[in-house]
Amino acid sequence: MDADRGFQFRRRRPVSIRRLGIALVAAAIGCASAEDPPGDAAEVETLPLVDLLVLADGSVVETAEDWRDRRRPELLELFAANMHGRTPIGRPESLRFVVREEKPDARSGSATRLRVGILFEGREGGRRMELLLHLPNQVEGPVPVFFGLNFDGNFTTTAEDDLPVPDHYVQGLYQKVPDHRADESMRGCHASMWPHDAILARGYGLATACYGEVEPDLPRQWWHGPRVLAPPGEPDSWGAIGGWAWAMSRALDYLETHPRVDAGRVAAVGFSRLGKTAMWAAAQDERFAAVISQNSGKGGVSLSKRISGERVSNLTGTSIGHWFCPRYRRFADNEAALPVDGNCLAALIAPRPLLILSASEDGWSDPEGEFLSGRSAGAVYELLGHEGLETEEWPEPGVLVDSRVGYYLRRGKHNVTPEDWRATLDWADRHLKR
Ligand code: GCU
């Protein structure tokens, strides 16, 4: 594989401008829709959910072993065949880590900061991503760590003025970024979504990398990232989410090597499409100890069988269809035929702790669908000897349900805010700390 050729958009082909336009319009549609109210539950059509405890051959899952040995692998296979495509490789032999910087007195001395090159091909000119890791200095010994991909570059997650402006593709989550190139004006622009000080003060580490460095979020950019190793072409070829999820596991490969990271307590975190990614990463890679789904929506933890908000036909549309395998298109306007759904994804996290964060005005993600999915997955947690989502009613905004499948509804729009993180830290103190 040869990443040195650069992105297509760097060559400024006219076609990519058009594509960019489509992506921006789609993003605008997504945002606008996210402000729609969730709708009256009584009016929402809900198709029969995938039964988590019945195998495809009709036999019933009765024991933890049945789940572990039969139903869990079956669901993973159904996701691979129909939605995310197959992840054809694990850790490449060539994988290499290069610590580019270790700053022991970051953030006024409260944190140790590392920048680590994760070189998928083992060489600087090859495919790679940079991990930004902050560890709390006030804690001795290994700490639990939240790790999630970001949209617009590591330097947007914190206002620290000595992080480099990246030259890889950035998405432009809430602002238009000309040519998808980051610049100094974006420094710290998403710091409220990544409240480092609050997280570090509670004794957790925080790690992030930019998904656009792994693979630009545009159609037909697969060759730039890990998907080049098994190029798309088959109905079950991995989509971009599969590639980004694979990269999350490579970050975990590094985190496992750091003596101050408790490798058994790394939680996968992700917002929106990156929440879908975090869920799929942790479903496949059981080294992730927990998952925080931040408004992961349809195609994430929400229920596509609940016809409210985004439809599969939206997810398979031209601007974002590359997130999934080609066969997923089969389910556009045909959610009844889906063999997997958000409740299956949530169940694949079991018995590990899962926190579902929703927003009351995020109708596109269907927050009640996210709640009902967690409720449904509870059956698997219980089969495995753990509590599920311990409330029957969809809670009011602002109330944390801190069971093993946790739930928090924030009043407001599709976003991640310090309030979400306060709920997350309260929940994590119970489920991620020893
Ligand atoms: C669009 C898309 C959603 C996705 C969101 C995002 O709105 O339709 O499924 O979650 O983008 O990732 O920002």
Coordinates of N, CA, C and O and ligand atoms in Angstrom, one line a residue, residues 30-31 151 173 271-274 276 295-296 298 310 315 320 323 364 414, ligand 1:
G30 N -28.7 16.6 7.9 CA -28.6 15.9 9.2 C -28.8 16.8 10.4 O -29.5 16.5 11.3
C31 N -28.2 17.9 10.4 CA -28.3 18.9 11.5 C -29.7 19.4 11.7 O -30.2 19.4 12.7
F151 N -13.5 14.4 15.0 CA -13.9 14.8 13.6 C -12.9 15.7 12.9 O -12.7 15.6 11.7
L173 N -17.0 19.5 11.4 CA -18.3 19.0 12.0 C -19.3 20.0 12.1 O -20.5 19.8 11.7
F271 N -19.1 10.0 19.1 CA -20.3 10.8 18.9 C -20.8 10.6 17.5 O -20.0 10.6 16.5
S272 N -22.1 10.4 17.4 CA -22.8 10.3 16.1 C -22.2 9.2 15.2 O -22.1 8.1 15.6
R273 N -21.7 9.5 14.0 CA -21.1 8.4 13.2 C -19.9 7.8 13.9 O -19.7 6.6 13.7
L274 N -19.2 8.5 14.7 CA -18.1 7.9 15.4 C -18.6 7.1 16.7 O -17.9 6.3 17.2
K276 N -21.3 5.2 16.2 CA -21.6 4.0 15.4 C -20.3 3.2 15.3 O -20.2 2.0 15.5
N295 N -25.0 9.9 21.3 CA -25.9 10.1 20.2 C -25.6 9.3 19.0 O -25.5 9.9 17.8
S296 N -25.3 8.0 19.1 CA -24.9 7.2 17.9 C -26.0 7.0 16.9 O -25.7 6.7 15.8
K298 N -29.2 6.1 14.5 CA -29.6 4.9 13.7 C -28.3 4.4 13.0 O -27.4 5.2 12.6
E310 N -34.1 9.0 11.3 CA -33.3 8.6 10.2 C -33.7 7.2 9.7 O -33.9 6.3 10.5
L315 N -29.2 6.5 5.5 CA -27.8 6.0 5.8 C -27.1 5.4 4.5 O -25.9 5.4 4.5
I320 N -23.2 9.4 2.4 CA -22.7 8.6 3.5 C -22.8 7.1 3.4 O -22.4 6.4 4.3
W323 N -20.2 4.5 4.4 CA -19.9 4.1 5.8 C -20.1 2.6 5.9 O -19.6 2.0 6.8
W364 N -33.5 13.0 14.8 CA -32.9 12.2 13.7 C -32.3 10.9 14.3 O -32.4 9.8 13.6
H414 N -28.4 17.4 19.1 CA -27.4 16.5 18.8 C -26.0 17.1 19.0 O -25.6 18.0 18.3
Ligands
GCU1 C1 -25.8 12.4 9.6 C2 -26.2 11.0 9.6 C3 -26.3 10.4 11.0 C4 -24.9 10.6 11.7 C5 -24.6 12.1 11.6 C6 -23.2 12.4 12.1 O1 -26.8 13.2 10.3 O2 -27.5 10.9 8.9 O3 -26.5 9.0 10.9 O4 -25.0 10.1 13.0 O5 -24.6 12.5 10.3 O6 -22.3 11.5 12.2 O7 -22.9 13.5 12.3

